[in-house]
mmCIF file of C-alpha atoms in Angstrom:
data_model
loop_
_atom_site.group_PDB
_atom_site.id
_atom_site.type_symbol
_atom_site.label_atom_id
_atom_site.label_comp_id
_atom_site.label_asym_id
_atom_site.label_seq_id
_atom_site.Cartn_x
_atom_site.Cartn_y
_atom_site.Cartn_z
ATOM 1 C CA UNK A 30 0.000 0.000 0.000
ATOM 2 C CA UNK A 31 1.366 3.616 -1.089
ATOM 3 C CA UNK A 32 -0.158 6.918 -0.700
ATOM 4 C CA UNK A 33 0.184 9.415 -3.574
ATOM 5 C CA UNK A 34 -0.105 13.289 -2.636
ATOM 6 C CA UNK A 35 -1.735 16.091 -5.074
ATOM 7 C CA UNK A 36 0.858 18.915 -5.505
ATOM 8 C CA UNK A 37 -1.952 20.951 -6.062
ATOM 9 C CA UNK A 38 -4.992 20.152 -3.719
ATOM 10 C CA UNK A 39 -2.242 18.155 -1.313
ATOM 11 C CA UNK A 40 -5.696 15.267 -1.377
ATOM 12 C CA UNK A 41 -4.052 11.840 -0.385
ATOM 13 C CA UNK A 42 -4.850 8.892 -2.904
ATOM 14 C CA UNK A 43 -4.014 5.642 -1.469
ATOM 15 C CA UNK A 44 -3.459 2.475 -3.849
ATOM 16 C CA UNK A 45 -1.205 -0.649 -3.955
ATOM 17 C CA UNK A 46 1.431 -2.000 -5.902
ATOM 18 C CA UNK A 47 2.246 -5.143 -7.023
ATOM 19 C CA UNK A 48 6.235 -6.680 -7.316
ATOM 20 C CA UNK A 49 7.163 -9.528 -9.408
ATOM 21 C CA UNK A 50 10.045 -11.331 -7.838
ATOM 22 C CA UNK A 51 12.359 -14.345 -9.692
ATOM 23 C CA UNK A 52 13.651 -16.957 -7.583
ATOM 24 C CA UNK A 53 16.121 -16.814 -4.772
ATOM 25 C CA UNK A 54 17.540 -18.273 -1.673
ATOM 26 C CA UNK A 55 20.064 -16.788 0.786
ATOM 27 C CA UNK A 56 23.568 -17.471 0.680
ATOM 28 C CA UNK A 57 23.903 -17.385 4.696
ATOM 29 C CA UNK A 58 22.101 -20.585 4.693
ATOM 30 C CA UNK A 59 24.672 -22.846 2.979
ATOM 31 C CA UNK A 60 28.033 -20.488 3.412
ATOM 32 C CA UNK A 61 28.014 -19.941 7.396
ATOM 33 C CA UNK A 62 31.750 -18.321 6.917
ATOM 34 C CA UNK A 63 30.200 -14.808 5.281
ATOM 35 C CA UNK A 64 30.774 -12.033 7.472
ATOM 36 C CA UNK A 65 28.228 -10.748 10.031
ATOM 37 C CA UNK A 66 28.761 -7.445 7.986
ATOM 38 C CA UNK A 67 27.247 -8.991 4.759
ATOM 39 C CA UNK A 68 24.243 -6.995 3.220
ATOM 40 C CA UNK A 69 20.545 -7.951 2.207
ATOM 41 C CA UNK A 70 22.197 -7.672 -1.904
ATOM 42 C CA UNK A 71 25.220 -9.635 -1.050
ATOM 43 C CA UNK A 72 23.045 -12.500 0.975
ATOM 44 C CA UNK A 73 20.878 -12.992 -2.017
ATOM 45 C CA UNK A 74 21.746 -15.935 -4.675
ATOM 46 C CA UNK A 75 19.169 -15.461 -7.586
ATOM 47 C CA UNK A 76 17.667 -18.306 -9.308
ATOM 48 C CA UNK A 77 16.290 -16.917 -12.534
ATOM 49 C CA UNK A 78 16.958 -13.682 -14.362
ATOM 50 C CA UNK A 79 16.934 -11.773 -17.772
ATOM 51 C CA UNK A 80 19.770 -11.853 -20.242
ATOM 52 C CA UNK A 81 20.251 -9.935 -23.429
ATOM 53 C CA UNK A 82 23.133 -11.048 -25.729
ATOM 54 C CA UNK A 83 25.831 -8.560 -27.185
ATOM 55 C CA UNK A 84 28.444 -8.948 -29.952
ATOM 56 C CA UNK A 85 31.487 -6.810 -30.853
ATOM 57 C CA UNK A 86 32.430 -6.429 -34.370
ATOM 58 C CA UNK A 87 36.388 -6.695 -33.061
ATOM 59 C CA UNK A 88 37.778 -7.091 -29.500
ATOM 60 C CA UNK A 89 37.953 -3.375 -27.405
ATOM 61 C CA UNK A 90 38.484 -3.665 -24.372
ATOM 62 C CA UNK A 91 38.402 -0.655 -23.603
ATOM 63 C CA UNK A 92 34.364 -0.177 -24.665
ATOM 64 C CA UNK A 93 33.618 -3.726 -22.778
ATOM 65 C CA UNK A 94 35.430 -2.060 -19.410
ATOM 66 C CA UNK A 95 32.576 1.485 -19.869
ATOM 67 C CA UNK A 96 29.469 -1.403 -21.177
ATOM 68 C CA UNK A 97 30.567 -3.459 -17.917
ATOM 69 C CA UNK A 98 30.262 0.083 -15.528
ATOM 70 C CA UNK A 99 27.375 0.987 -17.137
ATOM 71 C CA UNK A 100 25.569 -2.014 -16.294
ATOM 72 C CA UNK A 101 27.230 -2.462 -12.732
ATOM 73 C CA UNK A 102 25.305 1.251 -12.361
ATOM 74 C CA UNK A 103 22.378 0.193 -13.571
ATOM 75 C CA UNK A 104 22.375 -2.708 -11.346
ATOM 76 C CA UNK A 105 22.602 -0.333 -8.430
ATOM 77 C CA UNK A 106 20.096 2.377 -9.535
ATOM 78 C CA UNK A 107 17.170 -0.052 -10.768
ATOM 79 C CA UNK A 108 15.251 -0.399 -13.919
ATOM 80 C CA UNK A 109 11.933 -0.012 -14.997
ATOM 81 C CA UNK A 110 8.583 1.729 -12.160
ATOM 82 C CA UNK A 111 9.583 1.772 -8.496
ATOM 83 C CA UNK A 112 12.905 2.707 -8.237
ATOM 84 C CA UNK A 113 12.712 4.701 -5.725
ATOM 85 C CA UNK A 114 11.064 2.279 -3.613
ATOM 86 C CA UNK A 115 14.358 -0.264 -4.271
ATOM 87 C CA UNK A 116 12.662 -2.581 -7.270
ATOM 88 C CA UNK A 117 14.361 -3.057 -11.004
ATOM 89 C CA UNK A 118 17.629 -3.967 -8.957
ATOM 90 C CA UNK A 119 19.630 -6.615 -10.092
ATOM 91 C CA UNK A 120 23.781 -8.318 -10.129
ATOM 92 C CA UNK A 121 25.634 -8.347 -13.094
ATOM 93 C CA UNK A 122 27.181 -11.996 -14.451
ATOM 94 C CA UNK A 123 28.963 -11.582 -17.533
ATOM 95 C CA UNK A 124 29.382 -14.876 -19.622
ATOM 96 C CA UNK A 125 30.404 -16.119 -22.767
ATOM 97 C CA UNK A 126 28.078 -17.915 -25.460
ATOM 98 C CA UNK A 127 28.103 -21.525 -24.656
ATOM 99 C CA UNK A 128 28.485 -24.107 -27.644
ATOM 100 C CA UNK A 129 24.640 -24.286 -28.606
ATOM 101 C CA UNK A 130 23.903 -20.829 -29.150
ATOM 102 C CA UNK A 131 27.125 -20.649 -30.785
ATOM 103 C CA UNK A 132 25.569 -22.613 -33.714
ATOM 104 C CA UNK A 133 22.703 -20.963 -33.523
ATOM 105 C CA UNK A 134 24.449 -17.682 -34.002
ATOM 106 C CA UNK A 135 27.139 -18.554 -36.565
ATOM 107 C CA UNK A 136 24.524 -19.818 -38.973
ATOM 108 C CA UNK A 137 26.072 -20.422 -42.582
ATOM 109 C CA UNK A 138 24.659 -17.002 -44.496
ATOM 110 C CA UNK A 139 24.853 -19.335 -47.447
ATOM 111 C CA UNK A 140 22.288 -20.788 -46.285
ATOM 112 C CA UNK A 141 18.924 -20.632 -48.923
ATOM 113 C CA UNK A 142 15.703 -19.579 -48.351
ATOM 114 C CA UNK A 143 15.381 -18.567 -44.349
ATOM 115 C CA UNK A 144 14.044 -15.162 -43.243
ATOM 116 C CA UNK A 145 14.844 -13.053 -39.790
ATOM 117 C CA UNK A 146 13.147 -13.405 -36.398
ATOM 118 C CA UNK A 147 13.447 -9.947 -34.379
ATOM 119 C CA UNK A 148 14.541 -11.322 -30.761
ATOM 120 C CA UNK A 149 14.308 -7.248 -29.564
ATOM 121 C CA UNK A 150 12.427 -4.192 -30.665
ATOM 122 C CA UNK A 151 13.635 -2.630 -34.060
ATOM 123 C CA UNK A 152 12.919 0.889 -35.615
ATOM 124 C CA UNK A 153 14.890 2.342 -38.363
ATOM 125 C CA UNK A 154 14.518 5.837 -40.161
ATOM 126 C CA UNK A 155 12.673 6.410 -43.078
ATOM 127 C CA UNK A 156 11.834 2.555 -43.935
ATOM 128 C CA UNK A 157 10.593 2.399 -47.312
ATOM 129 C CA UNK A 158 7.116 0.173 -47.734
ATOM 130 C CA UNK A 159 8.984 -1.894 -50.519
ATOM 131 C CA UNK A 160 11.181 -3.193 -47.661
ATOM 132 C CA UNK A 161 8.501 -4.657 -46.096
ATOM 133 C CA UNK A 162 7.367 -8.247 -48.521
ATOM 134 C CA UNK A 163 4.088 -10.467 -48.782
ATOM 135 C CA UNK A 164 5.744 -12.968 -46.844
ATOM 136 C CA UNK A 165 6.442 -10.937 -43.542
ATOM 137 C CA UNK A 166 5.003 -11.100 -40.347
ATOM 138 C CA UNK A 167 5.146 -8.449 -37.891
ATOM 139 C CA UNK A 168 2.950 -5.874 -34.859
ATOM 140 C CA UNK A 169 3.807 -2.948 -33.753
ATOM 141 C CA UNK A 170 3.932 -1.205 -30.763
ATOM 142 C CA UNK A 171 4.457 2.254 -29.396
ATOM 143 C CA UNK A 172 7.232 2.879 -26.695
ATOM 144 C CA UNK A 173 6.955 5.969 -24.828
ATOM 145 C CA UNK A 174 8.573 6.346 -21.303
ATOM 146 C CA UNK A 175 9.853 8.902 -19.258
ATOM 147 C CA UNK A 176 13.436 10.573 -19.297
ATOM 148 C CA UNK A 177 15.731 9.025 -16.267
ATOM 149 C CA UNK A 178 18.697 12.281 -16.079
ATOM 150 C CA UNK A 179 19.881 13.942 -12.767
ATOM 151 C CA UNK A 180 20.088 17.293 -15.028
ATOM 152 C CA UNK A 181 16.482 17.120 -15.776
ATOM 153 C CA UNK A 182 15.407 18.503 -12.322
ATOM 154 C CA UNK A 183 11.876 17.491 -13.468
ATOM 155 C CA UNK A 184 10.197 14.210 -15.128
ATOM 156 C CA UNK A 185 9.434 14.571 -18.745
ATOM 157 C CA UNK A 186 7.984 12.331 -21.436
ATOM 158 C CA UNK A 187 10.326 10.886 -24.190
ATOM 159 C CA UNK A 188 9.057 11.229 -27.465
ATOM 160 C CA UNK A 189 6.975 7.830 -28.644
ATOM 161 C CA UNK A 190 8.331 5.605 -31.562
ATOM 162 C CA UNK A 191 6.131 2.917 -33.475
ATOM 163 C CA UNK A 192 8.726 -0.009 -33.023
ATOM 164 C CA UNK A 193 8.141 -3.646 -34.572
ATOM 165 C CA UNK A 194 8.031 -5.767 -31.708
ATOM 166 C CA UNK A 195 9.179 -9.547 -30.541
ATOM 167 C CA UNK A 196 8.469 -12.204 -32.662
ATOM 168 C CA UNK A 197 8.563 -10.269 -36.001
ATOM 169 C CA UNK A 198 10.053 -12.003 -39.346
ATOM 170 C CA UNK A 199 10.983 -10.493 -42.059
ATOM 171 C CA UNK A 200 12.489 -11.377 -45.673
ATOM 172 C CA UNK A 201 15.140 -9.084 -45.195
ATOM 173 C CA UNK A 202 17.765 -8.739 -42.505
ATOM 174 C CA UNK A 203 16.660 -5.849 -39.954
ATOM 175 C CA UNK A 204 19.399 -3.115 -39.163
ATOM 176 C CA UNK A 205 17.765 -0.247 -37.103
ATOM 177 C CA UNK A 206 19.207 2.898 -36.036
ATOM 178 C CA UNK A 207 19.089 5.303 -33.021
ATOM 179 C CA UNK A 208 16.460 6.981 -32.665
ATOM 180 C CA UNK A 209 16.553 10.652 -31.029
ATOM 181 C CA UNK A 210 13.650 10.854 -28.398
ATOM 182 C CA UNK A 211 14.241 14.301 -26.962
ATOM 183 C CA UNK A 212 10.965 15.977 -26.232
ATOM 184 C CA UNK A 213 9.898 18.510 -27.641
ATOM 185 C CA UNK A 214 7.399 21.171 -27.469
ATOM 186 C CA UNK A 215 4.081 21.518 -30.003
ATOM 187 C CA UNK A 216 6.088 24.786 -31.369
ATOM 188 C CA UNK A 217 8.997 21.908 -32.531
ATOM 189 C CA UNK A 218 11.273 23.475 -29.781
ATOM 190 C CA UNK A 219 13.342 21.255 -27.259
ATOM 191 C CA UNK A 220 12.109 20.849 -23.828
ATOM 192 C CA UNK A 221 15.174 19.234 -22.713
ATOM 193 C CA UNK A 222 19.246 20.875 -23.880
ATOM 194 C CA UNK A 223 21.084 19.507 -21.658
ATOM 195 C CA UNK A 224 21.650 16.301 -24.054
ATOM 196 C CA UNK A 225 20.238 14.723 -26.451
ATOM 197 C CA UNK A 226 17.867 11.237 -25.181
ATOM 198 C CA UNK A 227 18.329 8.287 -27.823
ATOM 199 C CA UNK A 228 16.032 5.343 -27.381
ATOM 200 C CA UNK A 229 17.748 2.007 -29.074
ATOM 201 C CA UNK A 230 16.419 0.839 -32.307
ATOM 202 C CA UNK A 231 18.871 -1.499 -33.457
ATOM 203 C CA UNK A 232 17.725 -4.887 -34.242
ATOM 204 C CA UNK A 233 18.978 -8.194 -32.640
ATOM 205 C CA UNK A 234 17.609 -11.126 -35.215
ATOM 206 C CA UNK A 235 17.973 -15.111 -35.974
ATOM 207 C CA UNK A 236 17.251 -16.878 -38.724
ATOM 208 C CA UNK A 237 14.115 -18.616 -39.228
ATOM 209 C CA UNK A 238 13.156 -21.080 -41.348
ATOM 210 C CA UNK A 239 9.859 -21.183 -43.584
#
């Protein structure tokens, strides 16, 4: 149960919110030798989880060591509603592809007569109809959201994007681009200069066979 408060009338509104939680046990119970000093996070073994995968074109380690800190921060901060009341938190395990997504991955592009399923959201500028065929499948689905920067000093709304969803196939392979998601006012002026807010458009696909 959480109350809300009206800036403007200060009237209370009470409601409740819900938490999803994946699996876990505590590490305490099978490791007696952690320190008295151990916290809630550092007690907690997780079960289950979300993954996304990530390929670079050529080894840099260099932009793996920032991607790694960004995501350690993340981790700390919280994604998604609720952060301020602790949810969206989550540790960072960073692994390597094991053999059978391997082959799934390094499919032979030789390979005849397969198309591309979207495993993320995709949106590219100015996609022409003709790239679209007969033979695809595909739904859409507007992502909005709200701009997460300490030099905001207020919440705003992100500009929406149509974005083909999970699940779609397509005849030809799916690139995507960034797409720039600053608001903006109805007069086509920025409400927001300190930087620019990019939403990710760039599509992760495997093939699929017909």
């Amino acid at each position: 149960p959480k109350v809300a408060i009206d800036r403007t009338t200060h009237a209370s509104n009470f409601y409740h919110t819900g938490f999803v939680h994946y699996p876990w046990k505590s590490k305490s119970q099978n490791d007696p030798e952690l320190p008295v000093e151990t916290t809630i996070d550092d007690d907690v073994m997780s079960m289950a989880g979300l993954y996304f995968l990530i390929q670079f074109p050529k080894a840099n380690e260099n932009l793996e060591s920032q991607l790694k800190g960004v995501l350690q921060f993340l981790g700390e901060e919280g994604i998604g509603g609720e952060r301020s009341s602790g949810a969206g938190r989550f540790c960072l395990e960073w692994d390597e592809l094991p053999p059978p997504w391997q082959k799934v991955i390094e499919f032979s592009k030789t390979q005849a007569n397969y198309q591309h399923g979207l495993l993320s959201l995709f949106w590219e500028k100015d996609l022409s109809s003709a790239w679209i065929t007969d033979s695809d499948r595909y739904a859409l689905q507007e992502r909005g959201g709200w701009i997460v920067s300490p030099f905001s000093g207020r919440q705003q709304r992100r500009k929406a994007l149509q974005m083909f969803t999970e699940g779609s196939v397509f005849s030809t392979l799916p690139q995507g681009n960034l797409a720039d998601v600053t608001p903006y006012d109805h007069q086509g002026k920025p409400k927001f200069t300190q930087h620019s807010v990019y939403r990710n458009g760039f599509a992760l696909s495997l093939p699929v066979h017909p």
